[in-house]
PDB file of C-alpha atoms and ligand atoms in Angstrom:
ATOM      1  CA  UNK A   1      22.437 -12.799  -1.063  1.00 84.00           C
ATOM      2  CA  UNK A   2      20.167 -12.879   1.866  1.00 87.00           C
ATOM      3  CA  UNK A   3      17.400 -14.978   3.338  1.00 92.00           C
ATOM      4  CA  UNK A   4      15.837 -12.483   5.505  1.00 96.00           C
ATOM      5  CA  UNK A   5      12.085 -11.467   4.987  1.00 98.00           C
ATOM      6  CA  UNK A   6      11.103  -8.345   2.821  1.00 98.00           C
ATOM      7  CA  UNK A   7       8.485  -6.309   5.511  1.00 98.00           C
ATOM      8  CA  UNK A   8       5.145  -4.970   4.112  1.00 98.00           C
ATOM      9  CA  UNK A   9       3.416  -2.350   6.289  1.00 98.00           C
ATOM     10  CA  UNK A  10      -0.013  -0.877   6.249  1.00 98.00           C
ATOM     11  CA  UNK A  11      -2.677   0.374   8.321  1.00 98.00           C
ATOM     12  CA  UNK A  12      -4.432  -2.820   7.092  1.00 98.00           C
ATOM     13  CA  UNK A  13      -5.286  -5.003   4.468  1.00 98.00           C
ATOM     14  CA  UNK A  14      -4.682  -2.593   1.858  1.00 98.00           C
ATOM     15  CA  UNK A  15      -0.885  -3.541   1.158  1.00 98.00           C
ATOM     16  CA  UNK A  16      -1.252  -7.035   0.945  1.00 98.00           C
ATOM     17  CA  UNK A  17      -2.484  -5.867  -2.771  1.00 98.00           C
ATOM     18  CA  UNK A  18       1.417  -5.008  -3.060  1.00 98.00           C
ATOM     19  CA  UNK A  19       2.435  -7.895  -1.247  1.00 98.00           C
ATOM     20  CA  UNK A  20       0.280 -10.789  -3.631  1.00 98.00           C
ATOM     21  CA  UNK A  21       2.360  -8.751  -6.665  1.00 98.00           C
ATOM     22  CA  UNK A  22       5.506  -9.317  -5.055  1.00 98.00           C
ATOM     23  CA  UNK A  23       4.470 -13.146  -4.096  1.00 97.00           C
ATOM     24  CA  UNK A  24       4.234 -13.425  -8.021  1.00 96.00           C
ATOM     25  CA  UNK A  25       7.398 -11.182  -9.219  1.00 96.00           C
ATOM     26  CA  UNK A  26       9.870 -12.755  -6.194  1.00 96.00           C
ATOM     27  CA  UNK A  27       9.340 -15.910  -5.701  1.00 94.00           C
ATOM     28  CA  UNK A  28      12.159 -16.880  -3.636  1.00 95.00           C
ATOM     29  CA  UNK A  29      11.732 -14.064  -1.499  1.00 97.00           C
ATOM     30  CA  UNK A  30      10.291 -14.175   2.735  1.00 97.00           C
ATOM     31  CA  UNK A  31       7.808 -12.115   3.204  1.00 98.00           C
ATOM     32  CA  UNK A  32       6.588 -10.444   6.459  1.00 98.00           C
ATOM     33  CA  UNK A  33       3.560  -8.266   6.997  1.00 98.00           C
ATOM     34  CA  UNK A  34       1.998  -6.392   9.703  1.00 98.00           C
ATOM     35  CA  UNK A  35      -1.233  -4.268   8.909  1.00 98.00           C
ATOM     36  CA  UNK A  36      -2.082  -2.149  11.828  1.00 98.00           C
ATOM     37  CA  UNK A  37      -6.122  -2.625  11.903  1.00 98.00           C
ATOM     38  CA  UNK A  38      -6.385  -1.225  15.611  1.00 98.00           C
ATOM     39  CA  UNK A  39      -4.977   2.124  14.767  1.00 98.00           C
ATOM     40  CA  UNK A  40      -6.887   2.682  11.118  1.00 97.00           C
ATOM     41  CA  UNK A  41      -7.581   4.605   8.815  1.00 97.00           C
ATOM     42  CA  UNK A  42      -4.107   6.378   9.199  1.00 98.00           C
ATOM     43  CA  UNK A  43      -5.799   8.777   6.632  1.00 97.00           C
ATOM     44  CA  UNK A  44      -7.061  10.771   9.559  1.00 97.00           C
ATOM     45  CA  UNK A  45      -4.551  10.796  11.742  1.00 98.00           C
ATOM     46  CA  UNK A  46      -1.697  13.514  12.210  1.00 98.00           C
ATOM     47  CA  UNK A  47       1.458  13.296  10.676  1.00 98.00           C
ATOM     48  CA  UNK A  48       3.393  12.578  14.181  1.00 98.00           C
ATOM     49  CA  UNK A  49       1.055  10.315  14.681  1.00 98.00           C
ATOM     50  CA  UNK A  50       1.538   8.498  11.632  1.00 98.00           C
ATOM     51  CA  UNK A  51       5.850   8.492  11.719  1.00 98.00           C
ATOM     52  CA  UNK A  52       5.370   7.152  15.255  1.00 98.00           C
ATOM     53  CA  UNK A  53       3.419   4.511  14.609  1.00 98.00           C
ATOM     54  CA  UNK A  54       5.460   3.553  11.517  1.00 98.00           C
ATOM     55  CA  UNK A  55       8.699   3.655  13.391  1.00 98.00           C
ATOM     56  CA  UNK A  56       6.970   1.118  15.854  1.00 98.00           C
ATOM     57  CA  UNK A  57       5.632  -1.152  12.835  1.00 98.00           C
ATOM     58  CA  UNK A  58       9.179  -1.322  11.774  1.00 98.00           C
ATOM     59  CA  UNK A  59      11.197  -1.595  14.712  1.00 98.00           C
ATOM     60  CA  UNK A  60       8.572  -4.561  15.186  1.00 98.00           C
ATOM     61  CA  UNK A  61       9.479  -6.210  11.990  1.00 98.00           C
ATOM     62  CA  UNK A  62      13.281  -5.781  12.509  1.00 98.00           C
ATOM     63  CA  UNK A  63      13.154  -7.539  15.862  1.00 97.00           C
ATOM     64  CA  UNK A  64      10.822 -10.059  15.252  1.00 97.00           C
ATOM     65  CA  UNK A  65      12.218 -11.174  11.735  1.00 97.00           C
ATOM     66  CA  UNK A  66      15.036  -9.606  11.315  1.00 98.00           C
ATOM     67  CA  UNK A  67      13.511  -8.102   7.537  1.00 98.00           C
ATOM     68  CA  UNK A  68      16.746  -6.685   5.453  1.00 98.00           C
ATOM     69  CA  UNK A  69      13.940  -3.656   3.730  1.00 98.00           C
ATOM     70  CA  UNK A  70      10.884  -2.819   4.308  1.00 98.00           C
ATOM     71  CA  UNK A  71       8.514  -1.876   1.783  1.00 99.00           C
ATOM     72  CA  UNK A  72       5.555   0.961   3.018  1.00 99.00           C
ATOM     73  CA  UNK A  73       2.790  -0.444   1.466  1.00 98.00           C
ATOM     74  CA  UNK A  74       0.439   2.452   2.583  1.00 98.00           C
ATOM     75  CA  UNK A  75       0.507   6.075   0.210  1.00 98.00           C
ATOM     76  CA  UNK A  76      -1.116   7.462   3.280  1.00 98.00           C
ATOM     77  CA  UNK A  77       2.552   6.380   5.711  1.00 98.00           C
ATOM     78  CA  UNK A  78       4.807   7.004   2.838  1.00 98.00           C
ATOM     79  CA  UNK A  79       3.574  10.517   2.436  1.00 98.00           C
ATOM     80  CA  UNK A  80       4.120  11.436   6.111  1.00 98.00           C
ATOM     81  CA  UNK A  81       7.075   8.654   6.820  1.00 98.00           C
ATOM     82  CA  UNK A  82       9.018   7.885   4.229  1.00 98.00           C
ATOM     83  CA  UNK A  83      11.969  10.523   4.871  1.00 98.00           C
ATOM     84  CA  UNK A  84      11.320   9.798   8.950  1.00 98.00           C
ATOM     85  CA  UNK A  85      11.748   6.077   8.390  1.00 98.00           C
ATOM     86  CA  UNK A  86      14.885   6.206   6.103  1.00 98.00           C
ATOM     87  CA  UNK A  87      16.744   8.657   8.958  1.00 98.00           C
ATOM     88  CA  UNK A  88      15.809   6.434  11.492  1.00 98.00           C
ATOM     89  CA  UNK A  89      16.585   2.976   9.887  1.00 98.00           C
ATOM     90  CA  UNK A  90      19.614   1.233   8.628  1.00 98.00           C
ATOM     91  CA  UNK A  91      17.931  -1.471   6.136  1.00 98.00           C
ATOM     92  CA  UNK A  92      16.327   0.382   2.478  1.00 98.00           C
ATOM     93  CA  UNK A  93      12.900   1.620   2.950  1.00 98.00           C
ATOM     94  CA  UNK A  94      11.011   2.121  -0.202  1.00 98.00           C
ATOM     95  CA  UNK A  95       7.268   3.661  -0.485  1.00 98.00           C
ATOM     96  CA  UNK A  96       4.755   3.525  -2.824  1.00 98.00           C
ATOM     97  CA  UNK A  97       4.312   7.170  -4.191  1.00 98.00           C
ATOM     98  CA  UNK A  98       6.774   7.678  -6.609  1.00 98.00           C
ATOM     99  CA  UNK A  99       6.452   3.873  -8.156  1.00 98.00           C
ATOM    100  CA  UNK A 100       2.953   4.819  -8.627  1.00 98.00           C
ATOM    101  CA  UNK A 101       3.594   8.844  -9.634  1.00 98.00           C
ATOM    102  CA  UNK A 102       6.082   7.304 -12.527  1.00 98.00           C
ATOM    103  CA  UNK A 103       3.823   5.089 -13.826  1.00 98.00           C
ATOM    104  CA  UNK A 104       0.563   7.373 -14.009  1.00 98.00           C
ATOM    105  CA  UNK A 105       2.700   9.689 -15.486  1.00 98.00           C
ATOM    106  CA  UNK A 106       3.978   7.186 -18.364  1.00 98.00           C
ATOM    107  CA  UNK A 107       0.637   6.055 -18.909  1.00 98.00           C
ATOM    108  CA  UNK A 108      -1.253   9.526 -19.736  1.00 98.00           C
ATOM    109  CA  UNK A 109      -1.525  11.009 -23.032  1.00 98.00           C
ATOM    110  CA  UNK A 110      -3.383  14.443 -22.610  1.00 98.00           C
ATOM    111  CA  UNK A 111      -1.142  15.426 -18.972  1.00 98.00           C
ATOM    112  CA  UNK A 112      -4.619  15.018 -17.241  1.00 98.00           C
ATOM    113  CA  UNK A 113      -3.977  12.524 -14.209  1.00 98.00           C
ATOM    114  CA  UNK A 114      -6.634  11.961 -11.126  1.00 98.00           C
ATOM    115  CA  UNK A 115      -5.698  10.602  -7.764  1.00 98.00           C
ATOM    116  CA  UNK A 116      -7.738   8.858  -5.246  1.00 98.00           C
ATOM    117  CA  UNK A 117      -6.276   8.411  -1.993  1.00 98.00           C
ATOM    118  CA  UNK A 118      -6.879   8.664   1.738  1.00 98.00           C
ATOM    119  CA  UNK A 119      -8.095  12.579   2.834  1.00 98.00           C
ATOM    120  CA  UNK A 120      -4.022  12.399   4.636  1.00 98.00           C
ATOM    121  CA  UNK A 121      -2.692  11.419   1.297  1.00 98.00           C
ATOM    122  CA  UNK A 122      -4.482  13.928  -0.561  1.00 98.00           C
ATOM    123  CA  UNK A 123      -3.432  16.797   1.470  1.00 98.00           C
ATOM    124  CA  UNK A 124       0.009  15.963   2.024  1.00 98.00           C
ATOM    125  CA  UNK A 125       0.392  17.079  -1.685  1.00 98.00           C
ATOM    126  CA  UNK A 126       2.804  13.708  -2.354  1.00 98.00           C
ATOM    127  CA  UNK A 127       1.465  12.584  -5.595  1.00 98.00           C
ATOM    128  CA  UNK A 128       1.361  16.259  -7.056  1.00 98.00           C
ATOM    129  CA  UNK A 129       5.272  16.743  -6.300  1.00 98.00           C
ATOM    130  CA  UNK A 130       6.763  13.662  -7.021  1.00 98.00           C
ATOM    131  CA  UNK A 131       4.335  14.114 -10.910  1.00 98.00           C
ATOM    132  CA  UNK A 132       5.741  17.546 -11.141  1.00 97.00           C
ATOM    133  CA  UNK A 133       9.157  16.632 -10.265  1.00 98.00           C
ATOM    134  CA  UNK A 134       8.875  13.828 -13.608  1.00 98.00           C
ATOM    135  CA  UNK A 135       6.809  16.610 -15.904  1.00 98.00           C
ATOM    136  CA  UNK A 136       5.377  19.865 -14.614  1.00 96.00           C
ATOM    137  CA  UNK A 137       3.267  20.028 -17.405  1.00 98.00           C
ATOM    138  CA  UNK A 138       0.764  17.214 -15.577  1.00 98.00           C
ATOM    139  CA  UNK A 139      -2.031  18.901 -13.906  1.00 98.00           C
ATOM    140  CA  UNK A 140      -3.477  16.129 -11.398  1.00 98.00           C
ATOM    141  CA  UNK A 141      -7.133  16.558  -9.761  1.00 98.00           C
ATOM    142  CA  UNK A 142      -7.357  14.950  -6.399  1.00 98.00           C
ATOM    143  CA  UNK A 143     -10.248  13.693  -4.654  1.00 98.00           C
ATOM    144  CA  UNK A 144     -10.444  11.609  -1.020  1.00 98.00           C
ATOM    145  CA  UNK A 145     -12.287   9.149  -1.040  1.00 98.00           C
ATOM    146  CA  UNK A 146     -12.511   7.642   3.015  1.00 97.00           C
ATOM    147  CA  UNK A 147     -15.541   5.765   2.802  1.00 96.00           C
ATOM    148  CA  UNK A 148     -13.449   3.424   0.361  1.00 97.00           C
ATOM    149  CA  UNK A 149     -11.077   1.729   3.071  1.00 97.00           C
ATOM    150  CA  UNK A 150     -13.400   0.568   5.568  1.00 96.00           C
ATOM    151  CA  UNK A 151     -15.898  -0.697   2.513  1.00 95.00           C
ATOM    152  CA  UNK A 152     -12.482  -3.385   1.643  1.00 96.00           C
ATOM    153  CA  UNK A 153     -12.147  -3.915   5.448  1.00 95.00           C
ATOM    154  CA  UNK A 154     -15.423  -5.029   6.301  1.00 94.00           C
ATOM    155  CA  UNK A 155     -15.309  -7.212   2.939  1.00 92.00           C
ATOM    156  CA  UNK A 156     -18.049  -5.249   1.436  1.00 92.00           C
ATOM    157  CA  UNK A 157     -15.728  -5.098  -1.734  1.00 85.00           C
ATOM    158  CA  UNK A 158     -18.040  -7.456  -3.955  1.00 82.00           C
ATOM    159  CA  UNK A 159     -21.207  -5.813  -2.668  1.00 84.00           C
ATOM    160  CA  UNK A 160     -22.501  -4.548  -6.000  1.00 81.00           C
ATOM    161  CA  UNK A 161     -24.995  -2.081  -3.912  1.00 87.00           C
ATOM    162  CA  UNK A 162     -22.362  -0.057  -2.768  1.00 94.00           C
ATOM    163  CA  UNK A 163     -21.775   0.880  -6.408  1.00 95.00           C
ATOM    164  CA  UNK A 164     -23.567   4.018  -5.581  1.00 95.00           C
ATOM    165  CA  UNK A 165     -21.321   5.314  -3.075  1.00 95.00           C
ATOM    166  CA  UNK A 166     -18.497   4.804  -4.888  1.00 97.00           C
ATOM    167  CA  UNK A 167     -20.439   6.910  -8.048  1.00 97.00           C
ATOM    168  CA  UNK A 168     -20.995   9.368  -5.698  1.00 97.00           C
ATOM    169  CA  UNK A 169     -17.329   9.485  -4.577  1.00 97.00           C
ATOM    170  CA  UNK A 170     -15.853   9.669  -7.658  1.00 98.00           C
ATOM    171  CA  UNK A 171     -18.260  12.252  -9.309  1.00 97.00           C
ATOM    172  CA  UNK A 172     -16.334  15.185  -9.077  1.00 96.00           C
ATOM    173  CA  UNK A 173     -13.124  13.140 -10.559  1.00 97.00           C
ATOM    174  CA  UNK A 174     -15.424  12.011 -13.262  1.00 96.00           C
ATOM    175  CA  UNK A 175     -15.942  15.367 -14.642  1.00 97.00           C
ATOM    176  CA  UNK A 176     -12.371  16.291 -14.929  1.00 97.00           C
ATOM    177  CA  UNK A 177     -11.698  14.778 -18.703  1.00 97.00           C
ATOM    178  CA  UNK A 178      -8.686  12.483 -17.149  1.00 98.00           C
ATOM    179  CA  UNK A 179      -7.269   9.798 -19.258  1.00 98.00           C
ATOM    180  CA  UNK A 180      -5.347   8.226 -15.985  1.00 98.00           C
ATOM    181  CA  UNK A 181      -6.794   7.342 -12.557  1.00 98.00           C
ATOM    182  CA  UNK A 182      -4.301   6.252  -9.677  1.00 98.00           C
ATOM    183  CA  UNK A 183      -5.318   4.193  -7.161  1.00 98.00           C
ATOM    184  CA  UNK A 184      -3.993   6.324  -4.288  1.00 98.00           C
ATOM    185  CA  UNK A 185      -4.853   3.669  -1.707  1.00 98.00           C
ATOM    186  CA  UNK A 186      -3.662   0.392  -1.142  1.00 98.00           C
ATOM    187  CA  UNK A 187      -6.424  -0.594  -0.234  1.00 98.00           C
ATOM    188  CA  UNK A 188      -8.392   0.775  -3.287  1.00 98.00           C
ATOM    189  CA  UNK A 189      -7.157  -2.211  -5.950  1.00 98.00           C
ATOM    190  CA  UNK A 190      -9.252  -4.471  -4.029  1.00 97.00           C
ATOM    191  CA  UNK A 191     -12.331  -2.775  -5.408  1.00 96.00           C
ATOM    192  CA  UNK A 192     -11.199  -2.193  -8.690  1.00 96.00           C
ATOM    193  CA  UNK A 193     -13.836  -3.791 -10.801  1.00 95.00           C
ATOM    194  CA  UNK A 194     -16.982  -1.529  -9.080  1.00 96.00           C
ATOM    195  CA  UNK A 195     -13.948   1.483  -9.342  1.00 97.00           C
ATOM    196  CA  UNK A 196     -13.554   1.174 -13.154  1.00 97.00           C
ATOM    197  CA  UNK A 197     -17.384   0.750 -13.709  1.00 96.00           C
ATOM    198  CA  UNK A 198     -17.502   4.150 -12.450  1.00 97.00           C
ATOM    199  CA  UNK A 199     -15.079   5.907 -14.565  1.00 98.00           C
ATOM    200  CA  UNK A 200     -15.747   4.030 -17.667  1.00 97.00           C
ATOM    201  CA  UNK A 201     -13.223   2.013 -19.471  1.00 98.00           C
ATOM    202  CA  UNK A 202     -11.587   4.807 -21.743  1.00 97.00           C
ATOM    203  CA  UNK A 203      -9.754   5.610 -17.569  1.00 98.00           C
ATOM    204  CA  UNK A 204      -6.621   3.996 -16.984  1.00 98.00           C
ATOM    205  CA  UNK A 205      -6.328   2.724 -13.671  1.00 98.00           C
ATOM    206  CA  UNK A 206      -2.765   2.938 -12.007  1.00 98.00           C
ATOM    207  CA  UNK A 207      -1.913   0.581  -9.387  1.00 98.00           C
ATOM    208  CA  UNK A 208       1.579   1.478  -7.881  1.00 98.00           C
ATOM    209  CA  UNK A 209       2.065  -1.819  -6.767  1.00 98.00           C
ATOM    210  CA  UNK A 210       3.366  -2.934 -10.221  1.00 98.00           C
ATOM    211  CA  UNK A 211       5.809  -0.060 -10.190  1.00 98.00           C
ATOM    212  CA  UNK A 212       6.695  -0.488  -6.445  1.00 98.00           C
ATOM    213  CA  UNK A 213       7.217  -4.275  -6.883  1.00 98.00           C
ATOM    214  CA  UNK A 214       9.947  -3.562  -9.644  1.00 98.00           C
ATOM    215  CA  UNK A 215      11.963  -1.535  -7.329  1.00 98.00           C
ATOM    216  CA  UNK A 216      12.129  -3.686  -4.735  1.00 98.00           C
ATOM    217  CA  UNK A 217      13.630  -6.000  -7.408  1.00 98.00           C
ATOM    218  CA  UNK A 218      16.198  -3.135  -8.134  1.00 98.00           C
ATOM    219  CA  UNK A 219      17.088  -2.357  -4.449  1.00 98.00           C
ATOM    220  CA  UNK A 220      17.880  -5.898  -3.817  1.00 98.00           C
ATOM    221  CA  UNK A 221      19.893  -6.402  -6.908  1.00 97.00           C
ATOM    222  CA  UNK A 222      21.386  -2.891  -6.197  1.00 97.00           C
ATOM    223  CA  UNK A 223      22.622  -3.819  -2.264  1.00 96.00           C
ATOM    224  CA  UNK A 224      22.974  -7.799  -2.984  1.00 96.00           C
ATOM    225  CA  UNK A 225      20.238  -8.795  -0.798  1.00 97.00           C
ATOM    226  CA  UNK A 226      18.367 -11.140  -2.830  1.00 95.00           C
ATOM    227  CA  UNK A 227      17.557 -14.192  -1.993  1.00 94.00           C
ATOM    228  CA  UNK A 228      18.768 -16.651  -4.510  1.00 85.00           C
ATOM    229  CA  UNK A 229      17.289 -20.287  -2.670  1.00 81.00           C
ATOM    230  CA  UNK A 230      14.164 -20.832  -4.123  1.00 74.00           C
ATOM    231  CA  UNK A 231      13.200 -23.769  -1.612  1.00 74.00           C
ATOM    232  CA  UNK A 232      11.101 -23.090   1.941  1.00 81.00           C
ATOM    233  CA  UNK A 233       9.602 -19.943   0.898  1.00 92.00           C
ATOM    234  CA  UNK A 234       8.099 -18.410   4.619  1.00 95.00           C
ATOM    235  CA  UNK A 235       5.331 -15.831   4.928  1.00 97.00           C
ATOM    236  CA  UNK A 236       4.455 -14.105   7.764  1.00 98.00           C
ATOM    237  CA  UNK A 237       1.678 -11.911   9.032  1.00 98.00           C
ATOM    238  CA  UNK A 238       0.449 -10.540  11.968  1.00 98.00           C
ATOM    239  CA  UNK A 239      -2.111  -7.924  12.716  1.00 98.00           C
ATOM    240  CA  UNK A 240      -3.251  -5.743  15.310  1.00 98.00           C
ATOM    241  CA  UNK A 241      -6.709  -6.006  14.657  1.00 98.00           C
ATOM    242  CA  UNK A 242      -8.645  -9.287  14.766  1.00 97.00           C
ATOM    243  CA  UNK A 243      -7.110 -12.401  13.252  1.00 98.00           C
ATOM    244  CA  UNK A 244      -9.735 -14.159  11.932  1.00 97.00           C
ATOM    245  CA  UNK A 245     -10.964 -10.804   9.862  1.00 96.00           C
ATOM    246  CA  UNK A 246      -7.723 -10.258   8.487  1.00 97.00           C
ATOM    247  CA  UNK A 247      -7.264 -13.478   7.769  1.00 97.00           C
ATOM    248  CA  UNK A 248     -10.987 -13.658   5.438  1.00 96.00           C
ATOM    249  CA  UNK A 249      -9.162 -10.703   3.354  1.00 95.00           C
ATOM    250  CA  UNK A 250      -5.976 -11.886   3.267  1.00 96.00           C
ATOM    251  CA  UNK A 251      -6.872 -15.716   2.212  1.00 96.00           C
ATOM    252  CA  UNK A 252      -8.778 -14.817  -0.468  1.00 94.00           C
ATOM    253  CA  UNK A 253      -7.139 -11.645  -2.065  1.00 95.00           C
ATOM    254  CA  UNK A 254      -3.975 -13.925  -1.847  1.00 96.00           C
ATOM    255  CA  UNK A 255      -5.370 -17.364  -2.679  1.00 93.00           C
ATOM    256  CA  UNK A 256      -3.175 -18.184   0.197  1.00 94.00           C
ATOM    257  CA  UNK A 257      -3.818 -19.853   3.691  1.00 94.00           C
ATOM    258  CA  UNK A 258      -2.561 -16.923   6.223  1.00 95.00           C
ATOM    259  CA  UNK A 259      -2.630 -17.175   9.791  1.00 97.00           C
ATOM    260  CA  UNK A 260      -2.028 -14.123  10.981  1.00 98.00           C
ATOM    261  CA  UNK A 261      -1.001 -13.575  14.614  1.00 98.00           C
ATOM    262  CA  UNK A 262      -2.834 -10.737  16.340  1.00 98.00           C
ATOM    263  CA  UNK A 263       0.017  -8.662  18.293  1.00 98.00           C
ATOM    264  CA  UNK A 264      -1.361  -6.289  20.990  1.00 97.00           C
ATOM    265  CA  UNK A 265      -0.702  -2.452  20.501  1.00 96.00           C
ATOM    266  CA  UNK A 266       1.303  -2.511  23.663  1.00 96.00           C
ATOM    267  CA  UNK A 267       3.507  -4.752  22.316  1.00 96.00           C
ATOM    268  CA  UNK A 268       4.419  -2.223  19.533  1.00 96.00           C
ATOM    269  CA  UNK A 269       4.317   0.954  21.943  1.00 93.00           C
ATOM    270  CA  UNK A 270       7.286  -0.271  23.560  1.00 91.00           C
ATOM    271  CA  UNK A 271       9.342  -0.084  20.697  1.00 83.00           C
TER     272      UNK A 271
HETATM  273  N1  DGL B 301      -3.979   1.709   2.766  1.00 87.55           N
HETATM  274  C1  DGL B 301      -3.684   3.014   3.221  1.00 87.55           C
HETATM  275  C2  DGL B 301      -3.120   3.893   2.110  1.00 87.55           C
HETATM  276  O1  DGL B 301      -2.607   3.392   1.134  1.00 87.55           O
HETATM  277  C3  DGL B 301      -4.632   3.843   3.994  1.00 87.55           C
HETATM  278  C4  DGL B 301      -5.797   3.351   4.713  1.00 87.55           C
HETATM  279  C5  DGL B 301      -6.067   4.180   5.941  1.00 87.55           C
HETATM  280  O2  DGL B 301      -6.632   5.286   5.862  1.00 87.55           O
HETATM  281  O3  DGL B 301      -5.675   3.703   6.994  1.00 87.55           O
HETATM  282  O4  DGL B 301      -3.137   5.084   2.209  1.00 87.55           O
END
């Protein structure tokens, strides 16, 4: 049993879409979450860049609130980090690519999966391993999609005239005969609706949050960590971007009041 926070990390807004699902699952659980607007997209950047920075995100959350696992809620840092951070850290670190590998791969019927993702995501090869390690039978078509992230950042999400763009994007992927679409991107469930108009409603969409969220529930059953006082439930965020603009995201993806606290880069260089 433990009290500590659970700590979500992403280069933005992106994994508070895995964050709202664990709200729901784990209710009795503290959350804290940093998204790490000054330094996105993290789909561009190198992978020593990205384990660096995700080292700092964490060593951030374990000072500040003490968080007994931390949950990468970015495909993009859990391609490049998610070995890195479990050397480096003592608490469980989980990512999102295999959660969301598993269940793309247990929801298509003709072995025909697509994945859209960050440009990082799609050429670190992740998804295609971990879906080949499961059934090497799967043959998955991958497209990057980077105009997608800052779209959900700049809350842009609902604007039904950038429908186009994302037809554009997701042309190639459309002609691929996939039964099975994962949403690569934490970011990317945020825009679902105009994402699905575009593939048509015989795709599957995969979020890996759903996935994700149920092992978290089995890592803190597994190590006895959960948090079994349902009263004074605490969430935290902070951001290194601008507060108010995380906060417009945040408080209505969540339905929740968040006041994040903006934390200075050089705060998290230090660590
Ligand atoms: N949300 C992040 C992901 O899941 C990436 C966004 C970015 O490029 O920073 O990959």
């Amino acid at each position: 049993m433990s009290k500590k926070a659970i700590g979500f990390m992403d280069s933005g807004v992106g994994g508070l879409t895995v964050a709202k699902l664990a709200m729901k699952e784990l209710q009795s659980e503290n959350i804290a979450y940093l998204g790490d607007e000054a330094r996105l997209p993290y789909g561009e950047k190198t992978k020593e860049e990205i384990q660096q920075y995700s080292l700092q995100i964490a060593n951030f959350l374990i000072k500040k609130e003490d968080i007994k696992m931390l949950v990468i809620a970015c495909n993009t840092a859990t391609s490049y980090a998610l070995d890195y951070l479990k050397k480096h850290l003592l608490i469980p670190v989980i990512g999102v690519v295999k959660p969301g590998s598993i269940a793309a791969v247990n929801s298509t019927k003709i072995n025909r999966i697509g994945l859209i993702a960050t440009n990082g995501t799609v050429k670190s090869g992740a998804y295609e391993k971990e879906i080949n390690k499961i059934n090497n039978n799967v043959k998955v078509f991958s497209q990057g999609c980077p105009r997608f992230v800052p779209m959900v950042e700049n809350q842009e999400y609902k604007d039904m005239g950038k429908q186009e763009i994302v037809n554009d994007d997701l042309l190639t992927i459309n002609s691929r005969n996939i039964d099975t679409l994962i949403l690569g991107c934490t970011h990317f469930p945020i825009m679902r609706e105009m994402i699905q108009k575009s593939v048509g409603d015989s795709v599957q969409l995969i979020d890996p949050g759903y996935e994700t969220v149920k092992q978290i529930k089995t890592v803190l059953q597994q190590q006895h960590l959960e948090n079994n006082e349902k009263r004074d439930t605490t969430y935290s965020f902070y951001t290194t971007g601008d507060a108010d603009k995380f906060n417009q995201v945040a408080n209505e993806w969540l339905n929740y009041e968040a006041h994040a606290k903006h934390i200075p880069i050089k705060e998290l260089e230090e660590l």
